[in-house]
């Protein structure tokens, strides 16, 4: 792969995967990879082994077993977090679970739900579903509007929101809407369409990458209690070509830090902090499902601009992108059914 500042080596780490969704590198050099059909694979020396004990999922449309994130203290606790589409009557909703990985990596132990969204849809659309551990140990989970646009402004539902819970699933006392009538207390921000990328920068600030409609994919700097406008404001239009909402701005609603038009279908976001690529430190990387490249964006304060598109035969529908402990970059190609590693 050719990059703006020199060649990058891309090496396959795992192949033959069935619709992989997310990857988490383990301290011993192996990887955990979720597959949307509900399976979790342990990748060691290029060989995949099934990890048992995963939750029952509704693998329909965009739903299934989705994100995976290791707890910051995984080396001692063996705890990891999963998001998935959980059965809810005739529908399903985004749920967050925690479990411990057995010492031999063969199974999950003590699986328990920490959070599930209030029932908000029976479609297979817009689960969002990234989980990020904040610096204070709380957990952010992104949730899409489930294809019901107005519900992203309805705070009696979790649709179209980012929620924040403690590691035991309880509600942090400093969440912005705690104690307010008619607002679910887990909500941290709202007015989101379908945030499928999320990550922290070096200051611990949460950023998301969100699917727009036709145009208007967004990068957002998430702030406590903020309304990000969907579907009242957008830089995109409906797939029919019709106008969305009231325009591109409205008082009391946040502007995106960056937006793409045409849409790239962003999924997976990482802000690089490693030393293998020092020239990229602080840059944001977002995978494109539509155009099959990795977008590199420079971040300066609250402003973001795309400066490069990293593209190769391997970047086929990039679903997830993470930084490994050595500063290399792992990404999931759902198109190739593979995980790749970028090194210098």
Coordinates of C-alpha atoms in Angstrom, one line a residue:
X1 CA 0.0 0.0 0.0
X2 CA 1.4 3.4 -1.0
X3 CA 0.8 6.2 1.6
X4 CA 1.5 9.9 1.3
X5 CA 4.6 9.6 3.5
X6 CA 6.0 6.3 2.3
X7 CA 5.2 2.7 1.7
X8 CA 3.1 0.7 4.2
X9 CA 3.3 -3.1 4.3
X10 CA -0.1 -4.9 4.6
X11 CA 0.0 -8.5 5.8
X12 CA -2.9 -10.9 6.2
X13 CA -3.5 -12.1 9.8
X14 CA -6.7 -14.1 9.3
X15 CA -8.7 -15.2 6.3
X16 CA -11.8 -17.3 5.5
X17 CA -13.9 -15.4 8.0
X18 CA -17.7 -15.2 7.7
X19 CA -18.7 -11.5 7.6
X20 CA -16.3 -10.3 10.3
X21 CA -17.4 -7.2 12.2
X22 CA -14.8 -6.3 14.8
X23 CA -11.3 -7.2 16.0
X24 CA -9.6 -7.0 19.4
X25 CA -5.9 -7.8 19.8
X26 CA -4.9 -9.8 22.9
X27 CA -1.8 -9.2 25.0
X28 CA -0.3 -12.6 23.8
X29 CA -0.4 -11.5 20.1
X30 CA -3.5 -13.5 19.2
X31 CA -6.8 -11.8 18.1
X32 CA -10.5 -12.1 18.9
X33 CA -12.8 -11.5 15.9
X34 CA -16.6 -11.3 15.9
X35 CA -18.6 -12.6 13.0
X36 CA -22.1 -11.2 12.5
X37 CA -23.8 -14.6 12.5
X38 CA -23.0 -14.8 16.2
X39 CA -19.6 -16.6 16.4
X40 CA -16.5 -15.4 18.1
X41 CA -13.1 -16.6 16.7
X42 CA -9.8 -16.7 18.4
X43 CA -7.0 -16.2 15.8
X44 CA -3.6 -17.6 16.9
X45 CA -0.8 -18.1 14.4
X46 CA -3.2 -17.6 11.5
X47 CA -5.6 -20.4 12.7
X48 CA -9.1 -19.7 13.8
X49 CA -10.7 -21.5 16.8
X50 CA -14.3 -21.0 17.9
X51 CA -14.8 -19.4 21.3
X52 CA -17.9 -20.8 23.0
X53 CA -20.3 -19.0 25.3
X54 CA -21.4 -16.1 23.2
X55 CA -24.8 -14.5 23.6
X56 CA -27.8 -15.5 21.5
X57 CA -28.2 -12.9 18.7
X58 CA -30.7 -11.9 16.0
X59 CA -28.5 -12.2 12.9
X60 CA -30.8 -10.3 10.5
X61 CA -30.1 -7.4 8.3
X62 CA -27.3 -5.4 10.0
X63 CA -27.8 -7.1 13.3
X64 CA -25.8 -9.9 14.9
X65 CA -22.7 -10.2 17.0
X66 CA -21.1 -6.9 16.5
X67 CA -18.4 -5.0 18.4
X68 CA -15.8 -6.4 20.8
X69 CA -13.5 -4.3 23.2
X70 CA -11.1 -5.6 25.8
X71 CA -11.4 -3.9 29.2
X72 CA -8.4 -1.8 30.0
X73 CA -7.4 -4.2 32.8
X74 CA -7.9 -7.3 30.6
X75 CA -4.4 -8.6 31.5
X76 CA -5.6 -9.2 35.1
X77 CA -9.4 -9.3 34.8
X78 CA -9.8 -11.2 31.5
X79 CA -12.9 -9.0 31.0
X80 CA -14.2 -8.1 27.6
X81 CA -17.3 -6.3 26.3
X82 CA -19.5 -7.3 23.4
X83 CA -22.4 -5.5 21.6
X84 CA -25.0 -7.5 19.8
X85 CA -28.6 -7.4 18.6
X86 CA -30.6 -9.0 21.4
X87 CA -34.0 -10.7 20.9
X88 CA -36.8 -8.4 22.1
X89 CA -40.3 -9.9 21.5
X90 CA -40.7 -9.8 17.8
X91 CA -37.8 -7.5 17.3
X92 CA -34.3 -6.9 18.6
X93 CA -32.3 -4.2 20.2
X94 CA -28.7 -3.2 20.7
X95 CA -27.3 -4.8 23.9
X96 CA -24.0 -4.6 25.8
X97 CA -22.6 -7.7 27.5
X98 CA -19.5 -8.4 29.6
X99 CA -17.7 -11.7 30.1
X100 CA -14.3 -13.1 31.0
X101 CA -12.2 -15.0 28.5
X102 CA -11.0 -18.4 29.9
X103 CA -7.3 -18.8 30.3
X104 CA -7.0 -21.1 27.3
X105 CA -9.2 -18.8 25.2
X106 CA -11.8 -21.5 24.4
X107 CA -14.9 -20.0 26.0
X108 CA -16.5 -16.9 27.6
X109 CA -17.2 -17.2 31.3
X110 CA -19.8 -15.3 33.3
X111 CA -21.6 -13.7 30.4
X112 CA -24.0 -11.0 31.6
X113 CA -25.9 -8.2 30.0
X114 CA -24.9 -4.7 31.3
X115 CA -27.4 -2.8 29.1
X116 CA -30.1 -3.3 26.5
X117 CA -31.8 -0.6 24.6
X118 CA -35.5 0.1 25.2
X119 CA -37.4 -1.8 22.5
X120 CA -37.3 0.5 19.6
X121 CA -37.7 -1.5 16.4
X122 CA -38.3 -4.7 14.6
X123 CA -36.2 -4.0 11.6
X124 CA -32.7 -5.2 10.9
X125 CA -31.4 -1.7 10.5
X126 CA -29.1 0.8 12.2
X127 CA -27.9 -0.9 15.4
X128 CA -24.9 1.4 15.7
X129 CA -23.1 -0.8 18.1
X130 CA -19.6 0.3 19.0
X131 CA -18.5 0.1 22.6
X132 CA -15.7 2.3 24.0
X133 CA -14.3 2.3 27.5
X134 CA -13.7 5.9 28.6
X135 CA -10.7 6.9 30.7
X136 CA -12.9 6.9 33.9
X137 CA -13.9 3.3 33.2
X138 CA -17.5 4.0 32.1
X139 CA -18.7 2.5 28.8
X140 CA -20.0 4.4 25.8
X141 CA -22.3 2.4 23.4
X142 CA -23.5 3.9 20.1
X143 CA -27.1 3.1 19.0
X144 CA -28.6 3.9 15.6
X145 CA -32.1 5.2 14.9
X146 CA -33.3 1.7 13.9
X147 CA -34.6 3.1 10.6
X148 CA -37.2 5.2 12.5
X149 CA -35.9 8.7 11.9
X150 CA -38.0 10.7 14.4
X151 CA -37.1 8.4 17.2
X152 CA -33.5 9.9 17.3
X153 CA -35.1 13.0 18.9
X154 CA -37.3 10.9 21.3
X155 CA -35.4 10.5 24.5
X156 CA -38.0 8.1 25.9
X157 CA -36.1 5.6 23.6
X158 CA -32.4 4.9 23.2
X159 CA -32.7 5.0 19.4
X160 CA -30.2 7.4 17.8
X161 CA -28.3 7.9 21.0
X162 CA -24.9 7.3 22.6
X163 CA -25.5 5.8 26.0
X164 CA -23.0 5.8 29.0
X165 CA -23.1 3.2 31.7
X166 CA -20.8 2.0 34.5
X167 CA -19.0 -1.3 34.2
X168 CA -21.6 -3.0 36.3
X169 CA -24.4 -1.6 34.0
X170 CA -25.6 1.0 36.5
X171 CA -26.2 4.6 35.4
X172 CA -23.4 7.1 36.3
X173 CA -24.7 9.8 38.6
X174 CA -23.2 12.5 36.3
X175 CA -25.0 11.5 33.1
X176 CA -26.6 14.6 31.7
X177 CA -30.3 13.6 32.0
X178 CA -30.3 11.7 35.3
X179 CA -33.5 12.6 37.2
X180 CA -35.2 14.3 34.3
X181 CA -38.8 13.1 33.6
X182 CA -39.3 11.6 30.1
X183 CA -35.6 11.0 29.4
X184 CA -33.8 7.7 29.7
X185 CA -31.0 8.2 32.2
X186 CA -28.4 6.2 30.2
X187 CA -28.5 8.8 27.3
X188 CA -25.3 10.8 26.9
X189 CA -26.0 12.4 23.5
X190 CA -28.7 12.0 21.0
X191 CA -29.8 13.0 17.4
X192 CA -27.6 10.4 15.8
X193 CA -28.5 8.4 12.7
X194 CA -26.2 5.3 12.8
X195 CA -22.8 5.7 14.4
X196 CA -20.8 2.6 13.4
X197 CA -17.4 4.1 14.3
X198 CA -16.2 5.3 17.7
X199 CA -12.9 5.9 19.5
X200 CA -11.1 8.1 21.9
X201 CA -8.4 10.6 21.1
X202 CA -5.2 11.2 23.1
X203 CA -7.1 13.5 25.5
X204 CA -9.9 11.0 26.1
X205 CA -12.4 12.7 24.0
X206 CA -15.0 10.5 22.2
X207 CA -15.3 10.8 18.4
X208 CA -17.8 9.0 16.2
X209 CA -18.2 8.3 12.5
X210 CA -21.9 8.1 11.5
X211 CA -23.8 7.1 8.4
X212 CA -25.8 9.8 6.7
X213 CA -28.5 9.1 4.2
X214 CA -27.5 10.1 0.6
X215 CA -24.5 12.3 1.5
X216 CA -23.9 13.7 4.9
X217 CA -21.8 11.0 6.5
X218 CA -20.4 12.6 9.6
X219 CA -17.5 12.7 12.0
X220 CA -18.7 14.1 15.4
X221 CA -16.9 15.2 18.5
X222 CA -19.2 13.9 21.2
X223 CA -20.2 16.3 24.0
X224 CA -22.3 15.6 27.1
X225 CA -26.0 16.2 26.6
X226 CA -25.6 17.4 23.1
X227 CA -28.2 17.0 20.3
X228 CA -26.5 16.1 17.0
X229 CA -29.6 17.0 15.0
X230 CA -30.8 13.9 13.1
X231 CA -33.3 14.0 11.4
X232 CA -33.9 17.7 11.8
X233 CA -30.6 18.8 10.2
X234 CA -28.3 17.0 7.8
X235 CA -25.9 17.7 5.0
X236 CA -27.4 14.8 3.0
X237 CA -30.7 14.2 1.3
X238 CA -33.1 11.3 1.4
X239 CA -32.4 8.5 -1.0
X240 CA -35.3 9.7 -3.1
X241 CA -33.5 13.1 -3.4
X242 CA -35.9 14.9 -1.1
X243 CA -34.8 17.4 1.5
X244 CA -34.1 16.1 5.0
X245 CA -35.7 18.0 7.9
X246 CA -35.2 21.8 8.2
X247 CA -31.8 22.2 6.5
X248 CA -28.2 22.1 7.5
X249 CA -28.2 23.9 10.8
X250 CA -30.5 24.9 13.7
X251 CA -29.9 26.6 17.0
X252 CA -29.3 24.1 19.8
X253 CA -28.1 21.4 17.4
X254 CA -24.4 20.4 16.9
X255 CA -22.6 20.8 13.6
X256 CA -20.4 17.8 12.5
X257 CA -16.7 18.2 12.8
X258 CA -16.4 16.9 9.2
X259 CA -18.8 15.4 6.7
X260 CA -18.5 13.4 3.5
X261 CA -20.6 14.0 0.4
X262 CA -21.0 11.6 -1.4
X263 CA -21.3 9.2 1.4
X264 CA -18.5 6.7 2.1
X265 CA -20.5 4.5 4.5
X266 CA -18.1 4.9 7.4
X267 CA -17.5 2.0 9.9
X268 CA -14.7 1.7 12.4
X269 CA -12.8 4.8 13.8
X270 CA -9.5 4.9 15.5
X271 CA -7.3 7.9 16.6
X272 CA -3.7 6.8 16.2
X273 CA -1.4 7.2 19.3
X274 CA 1.4 4.8 18.4
X275 CA 5.1 5.1 17.5
X276 CA 5.4 2.8 14.4
X277 CA 4.0 5.7 12.3
X278 CA 5.0 8.8 14.2
X279 CA 3.9 11.0 11.3
X280 CA 0.3 9.8 11.9
X281 CA 0.2 10.5 15.6
X282 CA -3.1 12.1 16.5
X283 CA -4.6 11.4 13.1
X284 CA -8.0 9.7 12.7
X285 CA -8.6 6.6 10.6
X286 CA -12.1 5.7 9.4
X287 CA -13.0 2.6 7.2
X288 CA -15.2 3.0 4.2
X289 CA -17.7 0.3 3.4
X290 CA -18.8 1.9 0.1
X291 CA -15.6 2.9 -1.6
X292 CA -13.3 0.4 0.1
X293 CA -10.5 2.5 1.5
X294 CA -9.3 3.8 4.8
X295 CA -9.8 7.6 5.2
X296 CA -7.0 9.4 7.1
X297 CA -8.1 12.6 8.7
X298 CA -6.0 15.3 10.5
X299 CA -7.5 16.6 13.7
X300 CA -6.7 20.1 14.9
X301 CA -8.7 21.0 18.0
X302 CA -12.3 20.6 17.0
X303 CA -11.7 20.8 13.2
X304 CA -11.1 17.7 11.1
X305 CA -10.1 17.4 7.4
X306 CA -9.5 14.4 5.2
X307 CA -6.0 14.3 3.9
X308 CA -5.5 10.9 2.4
X309 CA -7.3 7.8 1.2
X310 CA -5.4 4.6 1.9
X311 CA -6.5 2.1 -0.7
X312 CA -5.3 -1.4 -1.8
X313 CA -6.6 -4.8 -2.8
X314 CA -7.0 -5.5 0.9
X315 CA -9.2 -2.5 1.8
X316 CA -12.4 -4.1 0.5
X317 CA -15.3 -2.9 2.7
X318 CA -13.4 -1.9 5.8
X319 CA -15.6 -2.6 8.9
X320 CA -13.2 -2.1 11.8
X321 CA -9.8 -0.5 12.4
X322 CA -7.8 -0.6 15.7
X323 CA -4.3 0.1 16.9
X324 CA -2.2 -2.8 18.3
X325 CA 0.2 -2.5 21.3
X326 CA 3.2 -2.3 19.0
X327 CA 1.8 0.6 17.0
X328 CA 0.8 -1.5 14.0
X329 CA -2.8 -1.0 12.7
X330 CA -5.3 -3.9 12.3
X331 CA -8.3 -3.6 10.0
X332 CA -11.2 -5.9 9.2
X333 CA -12.2 -6.3 5.5
X334 CA -15.7 -7.7 5.5
X335 CA -15.4 -7.9 1.7
X336 CA -12.4 -10.2 1.8
X337 CA -13.5 -12.0 5.0
X338 CA -10.1 -11.2 6.5
X339 CA -8.1 -9.2 9.0
X340 CA -5.0 -7.4 7.9
X341 CA -2.1 -5.7 9.7
X342 CA -0.4 -2.5 8.5
X343 CA 3.3 -2.1 9.4
X344 CA 6.1 0.1 8.4

